[in-house]
Short mmCIF file of C-alpha atoms and ligand atoms in Angstrom, two decimals:
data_model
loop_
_atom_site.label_atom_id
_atom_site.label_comp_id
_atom_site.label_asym_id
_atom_site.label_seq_id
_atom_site.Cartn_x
_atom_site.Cartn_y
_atom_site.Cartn_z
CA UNK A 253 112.99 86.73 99.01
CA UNK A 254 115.68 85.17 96.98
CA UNK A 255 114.84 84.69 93.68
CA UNK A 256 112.03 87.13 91.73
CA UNK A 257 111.23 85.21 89.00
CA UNK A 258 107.62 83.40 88.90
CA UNK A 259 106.93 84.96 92.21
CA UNK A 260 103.56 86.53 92.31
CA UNK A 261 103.42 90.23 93.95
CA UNK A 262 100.88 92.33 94.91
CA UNK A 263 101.53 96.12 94.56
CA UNK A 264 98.98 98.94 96.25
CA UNK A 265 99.33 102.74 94.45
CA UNK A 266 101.21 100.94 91.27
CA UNK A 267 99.14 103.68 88.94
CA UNK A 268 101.98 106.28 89.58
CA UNK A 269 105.21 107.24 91.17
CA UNK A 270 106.81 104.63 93.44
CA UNK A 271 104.47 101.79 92.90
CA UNK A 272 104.40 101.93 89.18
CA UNK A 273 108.37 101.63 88.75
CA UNK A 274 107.89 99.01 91.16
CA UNK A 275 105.95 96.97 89.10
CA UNK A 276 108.01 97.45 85.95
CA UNK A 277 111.19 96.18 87.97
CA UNK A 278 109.25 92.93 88.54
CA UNK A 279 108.08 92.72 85.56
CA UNK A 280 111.89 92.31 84.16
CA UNK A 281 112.68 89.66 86.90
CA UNK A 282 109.62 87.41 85.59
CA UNK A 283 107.71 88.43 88.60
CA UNK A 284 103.71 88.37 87.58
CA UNK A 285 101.95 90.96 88.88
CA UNK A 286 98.64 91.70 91.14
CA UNK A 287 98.24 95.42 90.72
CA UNK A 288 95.73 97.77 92.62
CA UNK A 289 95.08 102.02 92.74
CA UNK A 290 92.25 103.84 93.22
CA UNK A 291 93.11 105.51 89.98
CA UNK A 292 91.94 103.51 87.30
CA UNK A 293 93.84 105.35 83.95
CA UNK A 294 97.14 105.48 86.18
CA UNK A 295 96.72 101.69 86.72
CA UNK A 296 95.86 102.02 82.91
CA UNK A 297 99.33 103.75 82.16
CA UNK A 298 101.17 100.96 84.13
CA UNK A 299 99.93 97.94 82.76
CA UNK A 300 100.79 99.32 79.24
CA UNK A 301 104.68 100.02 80.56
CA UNK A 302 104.99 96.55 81.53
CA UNK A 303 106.52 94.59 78.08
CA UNK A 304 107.65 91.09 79.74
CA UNK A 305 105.32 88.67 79.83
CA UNK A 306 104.14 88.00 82.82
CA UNK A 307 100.78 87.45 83.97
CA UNK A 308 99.53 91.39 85.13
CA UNK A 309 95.72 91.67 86.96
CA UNK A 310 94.72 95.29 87.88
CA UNK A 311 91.66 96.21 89.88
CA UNK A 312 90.47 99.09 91.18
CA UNK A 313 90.88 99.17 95.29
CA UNK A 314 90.63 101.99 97.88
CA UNK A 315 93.07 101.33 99.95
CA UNK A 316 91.11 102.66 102.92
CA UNK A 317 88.27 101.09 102.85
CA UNK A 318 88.82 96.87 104.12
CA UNK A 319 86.39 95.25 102.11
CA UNK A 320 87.96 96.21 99.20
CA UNK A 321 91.46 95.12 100.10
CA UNK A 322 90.43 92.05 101.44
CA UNK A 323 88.25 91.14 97.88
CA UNK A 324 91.70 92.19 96.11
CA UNK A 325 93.65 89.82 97.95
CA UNK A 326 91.04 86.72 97.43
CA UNK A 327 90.82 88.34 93.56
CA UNK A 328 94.32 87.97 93.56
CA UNK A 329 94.57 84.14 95.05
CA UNK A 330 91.73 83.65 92.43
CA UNK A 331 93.78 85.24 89.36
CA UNK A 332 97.36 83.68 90.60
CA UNK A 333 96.91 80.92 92.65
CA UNK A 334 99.18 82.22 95.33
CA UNK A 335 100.79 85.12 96.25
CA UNK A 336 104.64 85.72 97.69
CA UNK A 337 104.38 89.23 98.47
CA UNK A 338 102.29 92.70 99.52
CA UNK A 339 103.89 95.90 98.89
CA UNK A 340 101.64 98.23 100.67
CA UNK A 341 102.88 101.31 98.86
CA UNK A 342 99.61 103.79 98.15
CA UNK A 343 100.18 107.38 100.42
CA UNK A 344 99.24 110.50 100.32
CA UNK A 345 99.83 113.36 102.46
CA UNK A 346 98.55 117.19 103.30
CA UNK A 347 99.63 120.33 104.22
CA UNK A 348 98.47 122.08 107.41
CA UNK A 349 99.50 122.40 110.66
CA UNK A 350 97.52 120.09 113.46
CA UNK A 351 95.78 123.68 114.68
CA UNK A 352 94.29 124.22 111.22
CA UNK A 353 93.80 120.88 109.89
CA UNK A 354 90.41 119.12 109.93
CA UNK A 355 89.39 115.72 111.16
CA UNK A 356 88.41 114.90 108.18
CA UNK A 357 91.77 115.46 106.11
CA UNK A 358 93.45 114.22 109.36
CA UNK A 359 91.18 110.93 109.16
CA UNK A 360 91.73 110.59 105.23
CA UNK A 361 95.52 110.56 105.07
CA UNK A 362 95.56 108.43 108.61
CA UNK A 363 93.08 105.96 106.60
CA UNK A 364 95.49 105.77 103.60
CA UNK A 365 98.65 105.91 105.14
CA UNK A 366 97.75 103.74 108.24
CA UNK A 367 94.97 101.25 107.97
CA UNK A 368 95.67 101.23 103.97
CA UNK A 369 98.74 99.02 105.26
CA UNK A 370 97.21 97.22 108.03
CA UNK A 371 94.50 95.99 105.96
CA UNK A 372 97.19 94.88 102.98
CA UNK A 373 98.80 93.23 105.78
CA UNK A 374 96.42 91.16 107.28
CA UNK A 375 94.51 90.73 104.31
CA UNK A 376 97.21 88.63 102.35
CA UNK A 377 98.91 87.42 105.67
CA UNK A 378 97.09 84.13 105.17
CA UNK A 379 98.02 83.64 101.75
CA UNK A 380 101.59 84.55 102.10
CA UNK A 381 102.40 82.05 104.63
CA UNK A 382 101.82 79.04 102.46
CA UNK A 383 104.31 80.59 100.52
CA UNK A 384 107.82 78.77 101.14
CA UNK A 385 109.82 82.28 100.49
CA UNK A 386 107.52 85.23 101.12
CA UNK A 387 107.96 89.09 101.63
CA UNK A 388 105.93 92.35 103.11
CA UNK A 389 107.13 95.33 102.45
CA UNK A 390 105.44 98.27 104.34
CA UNK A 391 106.48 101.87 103.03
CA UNK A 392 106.68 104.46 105.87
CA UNK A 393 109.19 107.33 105.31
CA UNK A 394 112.00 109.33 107.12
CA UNK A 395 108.90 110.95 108.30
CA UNK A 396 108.52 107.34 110.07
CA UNK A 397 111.43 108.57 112.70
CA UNK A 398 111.50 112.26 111.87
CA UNK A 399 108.40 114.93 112.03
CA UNK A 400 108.18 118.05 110.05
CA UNK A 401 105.89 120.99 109.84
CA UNK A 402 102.37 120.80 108.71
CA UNK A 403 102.95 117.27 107.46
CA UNK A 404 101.69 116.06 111.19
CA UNK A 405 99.10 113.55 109.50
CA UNK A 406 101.43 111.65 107.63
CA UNK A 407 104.08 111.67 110.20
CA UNK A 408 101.93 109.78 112.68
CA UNK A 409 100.69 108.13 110.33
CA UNK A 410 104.57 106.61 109.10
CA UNK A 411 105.47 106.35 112.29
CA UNK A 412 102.67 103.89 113.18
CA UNK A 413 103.58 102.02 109.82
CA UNK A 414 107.09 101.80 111.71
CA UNK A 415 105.82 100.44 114.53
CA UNK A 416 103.66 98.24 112.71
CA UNK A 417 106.90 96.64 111.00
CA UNK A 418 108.94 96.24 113.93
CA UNK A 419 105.74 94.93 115.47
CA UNK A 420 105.27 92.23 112.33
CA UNK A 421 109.34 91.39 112.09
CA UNK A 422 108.87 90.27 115.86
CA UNK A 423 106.08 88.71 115.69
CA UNK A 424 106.70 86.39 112.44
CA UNK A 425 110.59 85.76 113.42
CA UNK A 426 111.10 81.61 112.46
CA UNK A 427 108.77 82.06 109.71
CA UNK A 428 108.92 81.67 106.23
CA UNK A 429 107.72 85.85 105.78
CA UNK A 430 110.52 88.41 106.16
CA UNK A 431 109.23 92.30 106.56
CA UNK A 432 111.39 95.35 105.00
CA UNK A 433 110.38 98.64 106.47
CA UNK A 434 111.15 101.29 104.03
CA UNK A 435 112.22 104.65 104.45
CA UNK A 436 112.59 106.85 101.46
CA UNK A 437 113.44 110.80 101.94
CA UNK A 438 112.59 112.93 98.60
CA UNK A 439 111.53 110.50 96.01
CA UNK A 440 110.36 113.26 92.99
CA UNK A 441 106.67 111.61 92.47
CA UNK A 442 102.92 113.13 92.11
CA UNK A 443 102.74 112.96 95.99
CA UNK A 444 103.32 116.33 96.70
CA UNK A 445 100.99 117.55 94.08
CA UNK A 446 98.13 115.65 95.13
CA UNK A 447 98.44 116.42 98.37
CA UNK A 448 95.40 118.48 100.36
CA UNK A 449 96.42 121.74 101.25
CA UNK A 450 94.47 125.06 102.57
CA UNK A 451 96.25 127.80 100.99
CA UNK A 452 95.76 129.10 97.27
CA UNK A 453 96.15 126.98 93.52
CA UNK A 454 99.45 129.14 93.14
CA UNK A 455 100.95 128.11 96.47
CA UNK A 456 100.55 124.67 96.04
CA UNK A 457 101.78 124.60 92.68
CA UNK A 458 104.76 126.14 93.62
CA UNK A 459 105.56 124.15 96.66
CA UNK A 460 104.96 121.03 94.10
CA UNK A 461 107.48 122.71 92.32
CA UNK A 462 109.99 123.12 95.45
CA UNK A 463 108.98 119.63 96.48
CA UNK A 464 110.50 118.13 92.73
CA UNK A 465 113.90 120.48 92.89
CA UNK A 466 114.07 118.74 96.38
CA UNK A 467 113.57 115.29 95.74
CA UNK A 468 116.69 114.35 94.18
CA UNK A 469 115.80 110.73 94.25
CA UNK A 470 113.80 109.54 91.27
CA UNK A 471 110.71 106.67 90.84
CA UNK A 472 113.26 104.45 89.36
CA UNK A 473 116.40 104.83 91.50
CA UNK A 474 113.58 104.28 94.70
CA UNK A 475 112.39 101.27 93.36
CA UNK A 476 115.71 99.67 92.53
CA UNK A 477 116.85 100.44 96.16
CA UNK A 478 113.84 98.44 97.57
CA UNK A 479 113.91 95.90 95.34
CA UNK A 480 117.95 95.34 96.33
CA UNK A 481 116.79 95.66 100.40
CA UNK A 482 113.79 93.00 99.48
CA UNK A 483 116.78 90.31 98.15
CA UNK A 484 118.53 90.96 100.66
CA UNK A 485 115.75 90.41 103.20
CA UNK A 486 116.44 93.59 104.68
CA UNK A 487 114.45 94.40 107.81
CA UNK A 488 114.88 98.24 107.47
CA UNK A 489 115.86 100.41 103.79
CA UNK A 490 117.05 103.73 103.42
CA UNK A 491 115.93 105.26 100.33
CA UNK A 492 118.62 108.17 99.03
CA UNK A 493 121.16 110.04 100.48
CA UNK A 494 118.82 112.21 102.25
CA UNK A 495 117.31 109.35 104.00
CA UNK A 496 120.80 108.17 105.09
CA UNK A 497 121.86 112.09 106.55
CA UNK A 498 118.15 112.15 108.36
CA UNK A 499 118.66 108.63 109.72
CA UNK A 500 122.37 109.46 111.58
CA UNK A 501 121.53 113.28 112.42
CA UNK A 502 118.03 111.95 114.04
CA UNK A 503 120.10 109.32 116.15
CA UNK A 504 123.12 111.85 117.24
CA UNK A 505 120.44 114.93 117.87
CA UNK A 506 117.28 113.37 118.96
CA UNK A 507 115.98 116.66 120.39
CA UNK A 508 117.77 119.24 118.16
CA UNK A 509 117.49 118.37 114.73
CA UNK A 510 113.65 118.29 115.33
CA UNK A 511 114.19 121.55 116.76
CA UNK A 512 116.10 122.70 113.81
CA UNK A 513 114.13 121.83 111.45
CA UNK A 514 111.17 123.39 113.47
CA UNK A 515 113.50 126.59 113.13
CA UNK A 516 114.11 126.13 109.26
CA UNK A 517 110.82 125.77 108.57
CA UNK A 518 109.57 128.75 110.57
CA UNK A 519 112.84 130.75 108.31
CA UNK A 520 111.30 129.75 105.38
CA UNK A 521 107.67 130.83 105.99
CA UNK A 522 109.08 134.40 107.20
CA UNK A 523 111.03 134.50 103.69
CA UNK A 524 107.88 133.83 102.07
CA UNK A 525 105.72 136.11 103.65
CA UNK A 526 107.87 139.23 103.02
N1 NAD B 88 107.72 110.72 97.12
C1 NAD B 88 108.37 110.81 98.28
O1 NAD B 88 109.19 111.73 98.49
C2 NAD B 88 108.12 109.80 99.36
C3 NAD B 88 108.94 109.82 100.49
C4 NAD B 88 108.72 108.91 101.50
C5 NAD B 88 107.72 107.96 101.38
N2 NAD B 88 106.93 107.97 100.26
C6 NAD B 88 105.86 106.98 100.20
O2 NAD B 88 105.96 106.24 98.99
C7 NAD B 88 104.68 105.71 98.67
C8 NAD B 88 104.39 105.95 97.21
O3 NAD B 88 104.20 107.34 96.99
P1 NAD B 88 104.74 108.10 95.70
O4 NAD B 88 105.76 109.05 96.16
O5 NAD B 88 105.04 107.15 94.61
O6 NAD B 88 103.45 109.01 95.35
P2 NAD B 88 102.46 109.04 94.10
O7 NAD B 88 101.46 110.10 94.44
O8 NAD B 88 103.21 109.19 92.82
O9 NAD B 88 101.78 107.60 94.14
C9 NAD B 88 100.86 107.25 95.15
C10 NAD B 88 99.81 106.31 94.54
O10 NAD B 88 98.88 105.96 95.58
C11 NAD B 88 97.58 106.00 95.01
N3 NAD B 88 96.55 106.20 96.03
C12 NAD B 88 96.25 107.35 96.68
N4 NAD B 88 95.21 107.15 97.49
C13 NAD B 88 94.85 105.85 97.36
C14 NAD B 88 93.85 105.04 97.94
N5 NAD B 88 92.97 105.54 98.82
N6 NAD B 88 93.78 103.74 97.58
C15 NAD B 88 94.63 103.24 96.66
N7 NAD B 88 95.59 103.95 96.06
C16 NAD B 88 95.70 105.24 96.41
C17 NAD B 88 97.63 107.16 94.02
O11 NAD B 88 96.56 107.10 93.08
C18 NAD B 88 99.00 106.99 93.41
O12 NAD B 88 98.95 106.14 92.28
C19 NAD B 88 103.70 106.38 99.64
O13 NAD B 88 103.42 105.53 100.71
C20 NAD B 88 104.47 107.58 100.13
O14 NAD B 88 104.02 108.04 101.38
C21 NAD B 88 107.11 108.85 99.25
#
């Protein structure tokens, strides 16, 4: 998309994090605003940052489950009269390896991370292509090319969303809808605190902990960076310098930097457990 202003976009997850900067960067390009999260007093929080005046709808929408997304998107047509673009943003992830995980945590992150974004997709796929100028953006992660421990849900789950893109960018080429695939590494959000995780209250908090002096890329920054790769009809965008390392040491060591990081991880628990 070219120009921002007067566009109408629809943002999944905006009640925190990623999505909620998101929407607040619109806002200040005169974009109005469809927002959804199955969190209703983060959605809350949002709509109260927002001080342009644009036209803002919220409404509560499990990602997961279709017939929601697909009322959103007609809510939204209803609301706006059209729509230029679908961020399909909302994630969350877990913590276990594949031995110890359940179905059912496997099945609700896969849900989210997976069909959350098909269903955004083909929901307002209609809609967007009356639109002269129109975007999807589909959020996977370096964990979209890159695997790491006990995060196996999410990773197949980003990867898919990956595949998905690619998949969409073929399939709409000489259309009037571009698709960015993004790929942030660290982005210091609630995600890693809300994940589901097996071991102890203690352990998770400090991991949470871990997971913010890692993330050295904030909501903000990671919203401005997608924003710039949406204008500039970007078919793939890096999020941080993390995601930029990850991306060239994945492509020179397909094999070993999985492999290392395998080995770091396995350092780490051994640390932990002494
Ligand atoms: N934070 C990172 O380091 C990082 C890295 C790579 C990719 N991402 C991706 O960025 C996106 C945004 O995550 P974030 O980091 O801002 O996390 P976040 O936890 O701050 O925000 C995620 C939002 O999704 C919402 N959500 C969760 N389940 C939902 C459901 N079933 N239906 C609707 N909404 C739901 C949450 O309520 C929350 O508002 C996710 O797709 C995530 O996987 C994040």
């Amino acid at each position: 998309m070219k120009n921002l202003n007067e566009k109408v976009i629809a943002i999944t997850g905006a009640g925190s994090g990623i999505g909620r900067s998101l929407a607040i960067q619109f806002a200040n390009y005169g974009s109005h605003l469809s927002l959804s999260d199955i969190d209703e007093n983060g959605l809350i929080e949002t709509k109260d940052l927002i001080q342009n005046k644009v036209n803002v709808t919220t409404k509560i929408v499990d990602v997961a489950d279709r017939e929601q997304v697909y009322a959103w998107a007609e809510d939204t047509i209803k609301a706006h009269q059209y729509v230029d673009c679908i961020i399909n943003n909302a994630g969350v992830a877990s913590v276990a390896n594949i031995e110890d995980i359940t179905y059912e945590d496997f099945d609700w992150v896969f849900n989210i991370v997976f069909y959350g974004v098909l269903y955004g997709t083909k929901a307002f796929l209609p809609h967007l292509k009356k639109r002269p100028d129109a975007h999807i953006v589909n959020i996977s992660s370096v964990n979209g090319f890159i695997p790491t421990p006990t995060n196996g849900p999410y990773a197949c789950a980003k990867h898919a969303v990956k595949a998905l893109n690619q998949t969409l960018q073929q399939e709409l080429r000489g259309t009037s809808i571009n698709v960015t695939s993004v790929h942030p590494g660290g982005v210091k959000t609630n995600i890693a605190r809300n994940s589901r995780a097996y071991d102890s209250q203690e352990r998770h908090n400090e991991r949470a902990d871990q997971f913010d002096k890692i993330a050295k890329t904030s909501a903000g920054k990671a919203a401005k960076v997608i924003i710039n790769g949406i204008l500039k009809n970007r078919k793939r965008q890096l999020v941080g310098a993390d995601a930029k390392v990850i991306d060239i040491l994945h492509r020179l060591f397909p094999q070993r930097f999985p492999d290392l990081i395998g080995f770091l991880h396995e350092r780490a628990l051994r640390k932990i457990d002494r």
